[in-house]
């Protein structure tokens, strides 16, 4: 068994810094590169893409990236784990194997994790009595069944461990927890059992630290952001994992950013609920057990972690069509920028009312004044410019479309010194809402398939 | 003396649907007991009147010198429903750090 493995975060979300995974592979030693591509709304977009073209439905950015790094990762023995397979992990894997052929690299083994996409079996599951009630409202899924665009189970580390044990160089999954991507190589390398709750919790928390990329290494850091060195060349975080569950968070030498107790703590508290019950398909991790220690420059030791048994359920994330929004902006300049923007808002609302148009929601903000902190915002003394940002939401497309036609006329029929309408009319955008639910683990089975070049 | 929470803490916020969370972290271990005593869930709820419509829960993480606040109905519907510029509550952490409180001058000199 290895004494230590290095797991590197390459991507905090789909659209993150493109050179980050390349730097992780080239700028120093790593054993695993893990990349999260899937946000909640991403799955519905990918389902639509696959509907148009059966060869699509995965994170397309992953392919040019692999084109660039495949020769290096194969030469160095780095294994790549990603959930970028989206709703079509097979097509994604085939695209990677095509790259292997193009580069003339033999023996590339791609492990594909399947079974998370329950859209095709949704009606069968409902018929079996799985109501997939909304986790917050308790409403059964059948109330929105005809509008569902995607439905996926979140798998944990288990199927990735299986793929790694079968010798996969690259593991491509659909909907998998971000934390599972990091936990899996620790389980596979160190032989951790699926009921070793403390170690599973330790690997899960390491995954939580890595899952948002540079947010753990100096990005979006609030304590003294102005002193974080060289964010232009920020190094993404790396977890040096040990068989006993201890992890050191660090980054490659010579890269920008910072790894400190404070930067790691800010990421630990990011998007959590009850810290004693951080629930994943793999375990329930206890954030109140985390110990942090700075053990060198840009090195933080994470240890002492405890966990509890996993639950009997997988989380399901479904998405459904839920109406339309349109949002537009107009910029007003000094003098009296705020007063002008407020008057324009009032005029627009009066015109909508005169047209008999009401909306499920209408919302105005004044950028430069109150869009971030609402009523907590102090009045600007003499703002040079204020942006009126106004939006509506409704299930009636026509009403939302009509709103878009009322904004531009304010330029010639409202307060003066107004500009910033280059984008044209705000167009209605479909709202895709998110439906979280639970499903017993016994109702779905992950499948692992190995494809080889 | 009167200080802003910004002088005592740093913070990060994020979203899950229409729920936001703010992790509030003491800049020094000596500040942690003070924020445990002063920054109650109720006080945070009042601070966010007009922004947060639901309840506020508070969790303590003494091992990290941090408090976690969970704010329900905080994001104008959340995710893709919200019409807010900050639909994901990214700036709510900074909004919490605006809060002012009275502290013993000796504490700041430590």
Coordinates of C-alpha atoms in Angstrom, one line a residue:
Chain A
X1 CA 0.0 0.0 0.0
X2 CA 1.2 3.5 -0.8
X3 CA 1.9 5.7 2.3
X4 CA 0.4 8.8 0.7
X5 CA -1.5 9.7 -2.5
X6 CA -1.9 13.2 -3.9
X7 CA -5.4 14.1 -5.2
X8 CA -5.7 17.3 -7.1
X9 CA -8.7 19.5 -7.8
X10 CA -8.9 20.5 -11.4
X11 CA -12.2 22.3 -11.7
X12 CA -14.7 23.8 -9.2
X13 CA -17.6 24.0 -11.6
X14 CA -18.2 23.7 -15.3
X15 CA -16.7 26.9 -16.7
X16 CA -13.9 27.2 -14.1
X17 CA -10.3 28.2 -15.0
X18 CA -9.4 26.2 -18.1
X19 CA -5.7 26.0 -17.4
X20 CA -6.2 24.8 -13.8
X21 CA -6.3 21.0 -14.6
X22 CA -3.4 21.4 -17.0
X23 CA -1.3 23.1 -14.3
X24 CA -2.2 20.4 -11.8
X25 CA -0.8 17.8 -14.1
X26 CA 2.3 19.7 -15.2
X27 CA 3.5 21.8 -12.2
X28 CA 4.3 19.0 -9.8
X29 CA 3.6 15.5 -8.7
X30 CA 0.0 14.2 -8.4
X31 CA -1.6 10.8 -8.5
X32 CA -5.3 11.7 -9.2
X33 CA -7.0 14.6 -10.9
X34 CA -10.6 15.1 -9.9
X35 CA -13.0 17.4 -11.7
X36 CA -16.6 18.4 -10.9
X37 CA -18.6 19.7 -13.8
X38 CA -22.2 19.3 -12.7
X39 CA -24.4 21.9 -11.1
X40 CA -28.1 21.2 -10.4
X41 CA -29.3 23.0 -13.5
X42 CA -26.6 21.4 -15.7
X43 CA -28.4 18.1 -16.0
X44 CA -31.5 19.6 -17.7
X45 CA -29.3 21.4 -20.2
X46 CA -27.4 18.2 -21.0
X47 CA -30.7 16.3 -21.4
X48 CA -31.8 18.9 -24.0
X49 CA -28.5 18.6 -25.8
X50 CA -28.8 14.8 -26.0
X51 CA -32.3 15.0 -27.3
X52 CA -31.0 17.0 -30.2
X53 CA -28.0 14.9 -30.8
X54 CA -27.7 11.4 -29.2
X55 CA -23.8 11.8 -29.2
X56 CA -24.1 14.8 -26.8
X57 CA -25.2 15.3 -23.2
X58 CA -21.9 15.5 -21.4
X59 CA -19.5 18.3 -20.4
X60 CA -18.0 19.0 -23.8
X61 CA -15.1 21.0 -22.4
X62 CA -13.7 17.8 -20.9
X63 CA -12.7 16.6 -24.4
X64 CA -10.4 19.4 -25.5
X65 CA -8.9 19.3 -22.0
X66 CA -8.2 15.5 -22.3
X67 CA -6.8 16.2 -25.8
X68 CA -4.2 18.4 -24.1
X69 CA -3.4 16.3 -21.0
X70 CA -4.0 12.6 -22.0
X71 CA -0.4 11.9 -23.2
X72 CA 0.9 13.5 -20.0
X73 CA -1.4 11.7 -17.6
X74 CA -0.8 8.3 -19.2
X75 CA 3.0 8.9 -19.2
X76 CA 3.0 9.9 -15.5
X77 CA 0.4 7.3 -14.4
X78 CA -2.1 10.0 -13.2
X79 CA -5.7 8.8 -13.0
X80 CA -8.5 11.2 -13.9
X81 CA -11.9 11.1 -12.2
X82 CA -14.8 13.3 -13.3
X83 CA -18.6 13.5 -13.3
X84 CA -18.4 15.3 -16.6
X85 CA -20.2 12.3 -18.3
X86 CA -23.4 14.2 -17.5
X87 CA -26.4 12.3 -18.9
X88 CA -24.3 10.5 -21.5
X89 CA -21.2 9.1 -19.9
X90 CA -20.8 6.4 -22.7
X91 CA -20.6 9.1 -25.4
X92 CA -18.1 11.0 -23.3
X93 CA -16.0 7.9 -22.8
X94 CA -16.0 7.1 -26.5
X95 CA -14.8 10.7 -27.3
X96 CA -11.9 10.1 -24.8
X97 CA -11.1 6.8 -26.5
X98 CA -11.1 8.5 -29.9
X99 CA -8.5 10.9 -28.5
X100 CA -6.4 7.9 -27.3
X101 CA -6.4 6.5 -30.8
X102 CA -5.6 9.9 -32.3
X103 CA -2.5 10.2 -30.0
X104 CA -1.6 6.6 -30.6
X105 CA -1.8 5.7 -26.9
X106 CA -2.6 2.0 -26.4
X107 CA -4.2 0.5 -23.3
X108 CA -6.2 3.5 -22.1
X109 CA -8.9 2.0 -19.8
X110 CA -12.0 4.2 -19.2
X111 CA -14.3 3.2 -16.4
X112 CA -17.9 4.4 -16.9
X113 CA -20.3 4.7 -14.1
X114 CA -23.9 4.2 -15.2
X115 CA -27.4 3.9 -13.6
X116 CA -27.8 7.4 -12.0
X117 CA -30.0 8.6 -14.8
X118 CA -33.5 7.6 -13.7
X119 CA -35.5 9.6 -16.3
X120 CA -36.1 6.5 -18.5
X121 CA -37.3 4.5 -15.5
X122 CA -39.2 7.4 -13.7
X123 CA -42.7 6.1 -14.4
X124 CA -41.7 2.6 -13.4
X125 CA -40.4 3.9 -10.1
X126 CA -43.5 6.0 -9.5
X127 CA -45.6 2.9 -10.3
X128 CA -43.7 0.9 -7.7
X129 CA -44.8 3.4 -5.1
X130 CA -41.8 5.7 -4.9
X131 CA -43.5 9.0 -4.7
X132 CA -40.2 11.1 -4.8
X133 CA -41.7 13.7 -2.5
X134 CA -40.1 17.1 -2.6
X135 CA -37.7 17.2 0.4
X136 CA -38.9 20.7 1.6
X137 CA -42.5 20.9 0.5
X138 CA -43.5 17.2 0.8
X139 CA -45.3 17.3 -2.5
X140 CA -45.2 14.1 -4.6
X141 CA -43.4 14.3 -7.9
X142 CA -46.4 13.3 -9.9
X143 CA -47.7 16.9 -9.6
X144 CA -45.0 18.0 -12.0
X145 CA -44.4 14.7 -13.8
X146 CA -45.3 16.1 -17.3
X147 CA -42.8 18.9 -16.9
X148 CA -39.8 16.9 -15.7
X149 CA -36.7 17.4 -17.9
X150 CA -34.1 15.3 -16.0
X151 CA -34.0 13.0 -13.0
X152 CA -30.8 11.7 -11.5
X153 CA -29.7 9.8 -8.4
X154 CA -26.5 11.1 -6.7
X155 CA -24.1 8.1 -6.4
X156 CA -21.2 8.2 -4.0
X157 CA -17.7 6.9 -4.1
X158 CA -18.7 3.2 -4.4
X159 CA -18.9 2.7 -8.2
X160 CA -15.8 4.8 -8.8
X161 CA -13.9 2.6 -6.4
X162 CA -15.1 -0.4 -8.4
X163 CA -13.9 1.2 -11.7
X164 CA -10.5 2.1 -10.2
X165 CA -10.1 -1.5 -8.9
X166 CA -10.7 -2.7 -12.4
X167 CA -7.8 -0.7 -13.6
X168 CA -9.5 2.4 -15.1
X169 CA -7.1 5.2 -15.9
X170 CA -10.0 7.5 -16.4
X171 CA -13.3 7.3 -14.6
X172 CA -16.3 9.1 -16.1
X173 CA -19.6 9.2 -14.2
X174 CA -22.9 10.9 -14.5
X175 CA -24.4 12.4 -11.4
X176 CA -22.0 11.7 -8.6
X177 CA -21.5 13.7 -5.4
X178 CA -18.5 16.0 -5.6
X179 CA -17.1 14.5 -2.4
X180 CA -17.3 11.0 -3.8
X181 CA -14.8 11.9 -6.6
X182 CA -12.1 12.6 -3.9
X183 CA -13.1 9.9 -1.4
X184 CA -13.0 7.1 -4.1
X185 CA -9.2 7.0 -4.7
X186 CA -8.6 6.9 -1.0
X187 CA -10.9 3.9 -0.6
X188 CA -9.4 2.2 -3.6
X189 CA -5.7 2.8 -2.7
X190 CA -5.9 2.2 1.1
X191 CA -8.5 -0.5 1.1
X192 CA -11.0 1.4 3.3
X193 CA -14.1 -0.6 3.9
X194 CA -17.5 0.9 3.1
X195 CA -18.4 0.8 6.8
X196 CA -15.2 2.4 8.0
X197 CA -17.2 5.5 8.9
X198 CA -14.5 7.7 10.4
X199 CA -12.1 7.3 7.4
X200 CA -15.0 7.7 4.9
X201 CA -15.9 10.9 6.7
X202 CA -12.3 12.1 6.5
X203 CA -12.2 11.4 2.8
X204 CA -15.6 13.1 2.4
X205 CA -14.4 16.2 4.2
X206 CA -11.3 16.3 2.0
X207 CA -13.7 16.1 -1.0
X208 CA -15.7 19.1 0.4
X209 CA -12.4 21.1 0.7
X210 CA -11.4 20.3 -2.9
X211 CA -14.8 20.4 -4.6
X212 CA -14.9 24.2 -5.3
X213 CA -11.4 24.4 -6.6
X214 CA -9.5 27.6 -5.7
X215 CA -12.1 28.5 -3.1
X216 CA -9.9 26.5 -0.7
X217 CA -6.6 28.1 -1.9
X218 CA -7.2 31.8 -1.7
X219 CA -10.0 32.5 -4.2
X220 CA -13.2 34.3 -3.0
X221 CA -11.5 34.6 0.4
X222 CA -12.8 37.3 2.7
X223 CA -10.4 37.6 5.6
X224 CA -7.6 39.7 3.9
X225 CA -8.3 39.2 0.2
X226 CA -6.0 42.1 -0.8
X227 CA -3.0 40.3 0.5
X228 CA -3.5 36.9 -1.2
X229 CA -0.5 36.6 -3.5
X230 CA -0.7 36.2 -7.2
X231 CA -4.3 35.2 -7.7
X232 CA -3.6 35.5 -11.5
X233 CA -1.6 32.2 -11.2
X234 CA -3.6 30.7 -8.4
X235 CA -2.8 27.1 -7.6
X236 CA -5.8 24.8 -7.1
X237 CA -5.9 22.7 -3.9
X238 CA -4.3 19.3 -3.6
X239 CA -5.1 16.7 -0.8
X240 CA -2.2 14.6 0.3
X241 CA -4.1 11.7 1.8
X242 CA -2.8 9.1 4.2
X243 CA -4.1 5.6 5.0
X244 CA -5.2 6.6 8.5
X245 CA -7.5 9.3 7.1
X246 CA -5.3 12.3 7.8
X247 CA -5.0 14.7 4.9
X248 CA -2.7 17.7 4.2
X249 CA -4.2 20.3 2.0
X250 CA -1.6 22.1 -0.1
X251 CA -0.9 23.4 -3.7
X252 CA 1.9 23.1 -6.1
X253 CA 5.1 25.1 -5.2
X254 CA 5.5 28.4 -7.1
X255 CA 1.8 28.8 -7.8
X256 CA -0.3 31.8 -6.6
X257 CA -2.9 31.9 -3.9
X258 CA -2.7 30.7 -0.3
X259 CA -3.5 27.6 1.7
X260 CA -4.0 28.5 5.4
X261 CA -6.1 27.6 8.3
X262 CA -8.4 30.5 7.3
X263 CA -8.7 29.7 3.6
X264 CA -9.5 26.0 4.4
X265 CA -12.0 27.0 7.1
X266 CA -13.9 29.4 4.8
X267 CA -14.3 26.5 2.3
X268 CA -15.4 24.1 5.1
X269 CA -18.3 26.3 6.1
X270 CA -19.4 26.8 2.5
X271 CA -22.8 25.5 1.6
X272 CA -23.4 23.3 4.7
X273 CA -26.4 22.9 6.9
X274 CA -26.2 21.1 10.3
X275 CA -22.4 20.6 10.5
X276 CA -22.7 17.4 12.6
X277 CA -24.8 15.8 9.9
X278 CA -23.1 16.3 6.5
X279 CA -25.0 13.6 4.6
X280 CA -23.6 11.9 1.6
X281 CA -24.4 8.5 0.0
X282 CA -21.1 7.2 1.6
X283 CA -21.4 8.3 5.2
X284 CA -22.6 11.1 7.6
X285 CA -19.6 13.3 8.3
X286 CA -19.2 15.3 11.5
X287 CA -17.7 18.7 10.8
X288 CA -17.5 19.4 14.6
X289 CA -14.7 16.8 14.8
X290 CA -12.4 18.5 12.3
X291 CA -9.0 19.5 13.5
X292 CA -6.9 21.9 11.5
X293 CA -3.2 22.6 12.0
X294 CA -0.8 24.7 9.8
X295 CA 2.2 22.5 9.3
X296 CA 4.2 24.5 6.8
X297 CA 3.9 27.2 4.2
X298 CA 0.6 26.5 2.3
X299 CA 0.2 23.3 4.2
X300 CA -2.8 22.5 6.5
X301 CA -3.2 19.2 8.2
X302 CA -6.8 18.0 8.6
X303 CA -7.3 15.3 11.1
X304 CA -9.3 13.7 14.0
X305 CA -12.5 13.4 11.9
X306 CA -15.4 11.1 12.9
X307 CA -18.4 9.9 10.9
X308 CA -21.5 7.9 11.3
X309 CA -23.3 5.3 9.1
X310 CA -24.7 6.4 5.8
X311 CA -28.5 6.6 5.4
X312 CA -30.7 4.1 3.4
X313 CA -31.4 6.6 0.7
X314 CA -29.9 8.2 -2.3
X315 CA -30.7 11.8 -3.0
X316 CA -32.5 12.4 -6.3
X317 CA -32.2 15.7 -8.2
X318 CA -34.9 16.2 -10.8
X319 CA -35.5 19.3 -12.8
X320 CA -38.7 20.6 -14.4
X321 CA -39.9 23.5 -16.5
X322 CA -41.4 26.1 -14.3
X323 CA -42.3 29.2 -16.3
X324 CA -40.3 32.1 -17.6
X325 CA -38.3 35.1 -16.5
X326 CA -37.1 38.2 -18.3
X327 CA -34.6 40.6 -16.7
X328 CA -33.4 43.9 -18.1
X329 CA -31.1 46.8 -17.1
X330 CA -30.8 50.5 -17.8
X331 CA -28.0 52.8 -16.6
X332 CA -28.6 56.3 -15.2
X333 CA -25.8 58.8 -14.6
X334 CA -25.2 61.7 -12.4
X335 CA -26.8 64.0 -11.4
X336 CA -29.5 62.3 -9.3
X337 CA -28.7 58.9 -10.7
X338 CA -30.6 57.0 -8.1
X339 CA -33.7 59.3 -8.2
X340 CA -33.8 58.8 -12.0
X341 CA -33.5 55.1 -11.8
X342 CA -36.2 54.9 -9.2
X343 CA -38.5 57.2 -11.3
X344 CA -37.9 54.9 -14.3
X345 CA -38.9 51.9 -12.2
X346 CA -42.1 53.6 -11.1
X347 CA -43.0 54.7 -14.7
X348 CA -42.4 51.2 -16.0
X349 CA -44.6 49.6 -13.3
X350 CA -47.4 52.1 -14.0
X351 CA -47.3 51.2 -17.7
X352 CA -47.5 47.5 -17.0
X353 CA -50.4 48.1 -14.7
X354 CA -52.2 50.2 -17.3
X355 CA -51.7 47.3 -19.8
X356 CA -53.4 45.1 -17.2
X357 CA -50.2 43.1 -16.7
X358 CA -49.5 41.5 -13.4
X359 CA -46.8 39.0 -12.7
X360 CA -46.3 36.2 -10.2
X361 CA -43.2 38.2 -9.2
X362 CA -41.7 41.5 -10.2
X363 CA -38.5 42.7 -8.7
X364 CA -36.4 45.8 -9.0
X365 CA -32.9 46.4 -7.8
X366 CA -30.5 49.4 -8.1
X367 CA -27.0 48.2 -8.9
X368 CA -24.6 50.5 -7.2
X369 CA -26.9 50.9 -4.3
X370 CA -28.8 47.9 -3.0
X371 CA -28.7 44.8 -5.1
X372 CA -26.4 42.9 -2.8
X373 CA -27.6 44.0 0.7
X374 CA -31.1 45.1 0.1
X375 CA -32.5 47.2 3.0
X376 CA -29.2 47.1 4.8
X377 CA -27.6 49.3 2.1
X378 CA -26.7 52.9 3.1
X379 CA -28.0 55.5 0.7
X380 CA -25.3 56.6 -1.7
X381 CA -24.2 60.2 -1.1
X382 CA -23.8 61.1 -4.7
X383 CA -23.6 58.1 -7.0
X384 CA -22.1 58.7 -10.4
X385 CA -24.2 56.0 -11.9
X386 CA -26.9 53.6 -10.9
X387 CA -28.2 50.6 -12.9
X388 CA -31.9 49.8 -12.7
X389 CA -32.3 46.1 -12.9
X390 CA -35.8 44.9 -13.2
X391 CA -37.2 41.4 -13.8
X392 CA -40.5 39.5 -13.9
X393 CA -41.4 35.9 -13.6
X394 CA -44.6 34.2 -14.7
X395 CA -45.9 31.0 -16.2
X396 CA -47.4 32.9 -19.1
X397 CA -44.8 33.3 -21.9
X398 CA -46.7 36.2 -23.6
X399 CA -46.9 38.3 -20.4
X400 CA -43.2 37.9 -19.9
X401 CA -42.4 38.7 -23.5
X402 CA -44.6 41.8 -23.3
X403 CA -42.6 43.1 -20.4
X404 CA -39.4 42.9 -22.5
X405 CA -41.0 45.4 -25.0
X406 CA -41.7 48.0 -22.3
X407 CA -38.1 48.6 -21.1
X408 CA -36.5 50.2 -24.2
X409 CA -39.1 52.9 -24.6
X410 CA -38.0 54.3 -21.2
X411 CA -34.9 55.7 -23.0
X412 CA -37.0 58.3 -24.9
X413 CA -40.0 58.5 -22.6
X414 CA -38.5 58.6 -19.1
X415 CA -35.8 60.3 -17.1
X416 CA -32.7 61.7 -18.8
X417 CA -29.0 60.6 -19.0
X418 CA -29.8 57.0 -19.5
X419 CA -27.8 54.5 -21.5
X420 CA -26.7 50.8 -21.5
X421 CA -29.3 49.2 -23.6
X422 CA -27.0 47.6 -26.1
X423 CA -28.2 44.1 -25.3
X424 CA -31.6 44.7 -26.8
X425 CA -34.9 43.6 -25.5
X426 CA -34.8 41.2 -22.5
X427 CA -36.1 37.9 -23.9
X428 CA -38.1 35.4 -21.9
X429 CA -35.9 32.6 -20.5
X430 CA -37.3 29.3 -19.4
X431 CA -37.1 28.7 -15.7
X432 CA -35.9 25.2 -14.9
X433 CA -36.6 24.4 -11.3
X434 CA -35.0 21.9 -9.1
X435 CA -36.8 19.0 -7.3
X436 CA -34.9 17.3 -4.5
X437 CA -36.2 14.0 -3.3
X438 CA -35.1 10.7 -1.7
X439 CA -35.1 7.2 -3.1
X440 CA -34.2 4.0 -1.2
X441 CA -30.8 2.7 -2.2
X442 CA -32.3 -0.6 -3.1
X443 CA -34.4 0.9 -5.9
X444 CA -31.4 1.6 -8.2
X445 CA -28.2 -0.1 -9.0
X446 CA -25.0 1.6 -10.2
X447 CA -23.2 -0.2 -13.0
X448 CA -19.6 0.0 -14.0
X449 CA -18.4 -0.7 -17.5
X450 CA -14.8 -0.7 -18.7
X451 CA -14.0 0.6 -22.2
X452 CA -10.6 0.2 -23.7
X453 CA -8.7 1.8 -26.6
Chain B
X1 CA -16.6 50.4 22.1
X2 CA -18.7 50.0 18.9
X3 CA -17.2 47.8 16.2
X4 CA -18.4 46.1 13.0
X5 CA -18.5 42.3 12.9
X6 CA -16.1 42.7 10.0
X7 CA -13.4 43.7 12.5
X8 CA -13.9 40.4 14.4
X9 CA -14.8 37.8 11.8
X10 CA -14.5 36.7 8.2
X11 CA -17.3 34.8 6.5
X12 CA -18.5 33.0 3.4
X13 CA -22.0 32.4 2.1
X14 CA -23.7 30.1 -0.4
X15 CA -27.0 28.5 -1.3
X16 CA -29.1 25.4 -1.5
X17 CA -32.4 26.2 -3.3
X18 CA -34.1 29.1 -1.4
X19 CA -31.9 28.5 1.7
X20 CA -28.7 30.4 2.2
X21 CA -26.0 29.6 4.7
X22 CA -23.4 31.9 6.2
X23 CA -20.3 30.6 7.9
X24 CA -19.0 33.2 10.3
X25 CA -15.4 32.7 11.4
X26 CA -13.7 34.4 14.3
X27 CA -10.4 36.1 13.2
X28 CA -8.9 35.2 16.6
X29 CA -9.8 32.4 19.0
X30 CA -10.4 35.1 21.7
X31 CA -13.3 36.5 19.7
X32 CA -15.2 33.2 19.4
X33 CA -16.9 33.3 22.9
X34 CA -18.0 36.8 22.2
X35 CA -19.7 35.9 18.9
X36 CA -21.3 32.8 20.5
X37 CA -22.8 35.1 23.1
X38 CA -23.7 38.1 20.9
X39 CA -24.5 36.8 17.4
X40 CA -27.7 34.8 18.1
X41 CA -30.0 33.3 15.5
X42 CA -32.6 35.9 16.5
X43 CA -30.2 38.8 16.1
X44 CA -29.2 37.5 12.6
X45 CA -32.9 37.1 11.7
X46 CA -33.6 40.7 12.7
X47 CA -30.5 42.0 10.9
X48 CA -31.8 40.4 7.7
X49 CA -35.4 41.7 8.0
X50 CA -36.7 42.4 4.5
X51 CA -34.3 39.9 2.9
X52 CA -34.9 36.6 4.8
X53 CA -38.5 35.7 5.1
X54 CA -38.1 32.3 6.9
X55 CA -36.5 31.1 10.1
X56 CA -32.8 31.2 11.0
X57 CA -30.9 28.4 12.6
X58 CA -27.5 28.6 14.2
X59 CA -24.9 25.8 14.6
X60 CA -21.7 26.1 16.6
X61 CA -18.3 24.8 15.4
X62 CA -15.9 25.7 18.3
X63 CA -13.3 23.5 16.7
X64 CA -13.1 25.9 13.7
X65 CA -13.9 29.0 15.7
X66 CA -17.0 29.3 13.6
X67 CA -20.8 29.7 13.6
X68 CA -23.0 28.4 10.8
X69 CA -26.2 30.3 10.1
X70 CA -28.9 28.7 7.9
X71 CA -31.3 31.2 6.5
X72 CA -34.6 29.9 5.1
X73 CA -36.6 31.6 2.3
X74 CA -33.6 33.9 1.9
X75 CA -33.1 34.1 -1.9
X76 CA -36.3 35.2 -3.5
X77 CA -37.2 31.7 -4.5
X78 CA -33.6 30.6 -5.1
X79 CA -31.7 29.1 -8.0
X80 CA -33.3 29.8 -11.4
X81 CA -36.5 31.2 -9.9
X82 CA -34.9 34.2 -8.2
X83 CA -35.0 37.5 -9.9
X84 CA -32.2 38.9 -7.7
X85 CA -28.8 39.8 -9.0
X86 CA -27.4 37.8 -6.1
X87 CA -29.7 34.8 -6.6
X88 CA -27.1 32.5 -4.8
X89 CA -26.6 34.7 -1.8
X90 CA -22.9 35.1 -2.4
X91 CA -22.8 38.5 -0.8
X92 CA -24.9 37.7 2.2
X93 CA -21.8 36.9 4.2
X94 CA -20.6 40.5 3.7
X95 CA -24.1 41.8 4.6
X96 CA -23.8 40.0 8.0
X97 CA -20.3 41.5 8.5
X98 CA -22.0 45.0 8.4
X99 CA -23.6 44.2 11.8
X100 CA -22.4 46.5 14.6
X101 CA -21.9 45.5 18.2
X102 CA -20.4 46.8 21.5
X103 CA -17.3 45.1 22.7
X104 CA -14.9 45.5 25.6
X105 CA -11.9 47.5 24.4
X106 CA -9.5 45.2 26.1
X107 CA -10.6 42.3 23.9
X108 CA -9.5 44.1 20.8
X109 CA -6.1 45.0 22.3
X110 CA -5.3 41.4 23.1

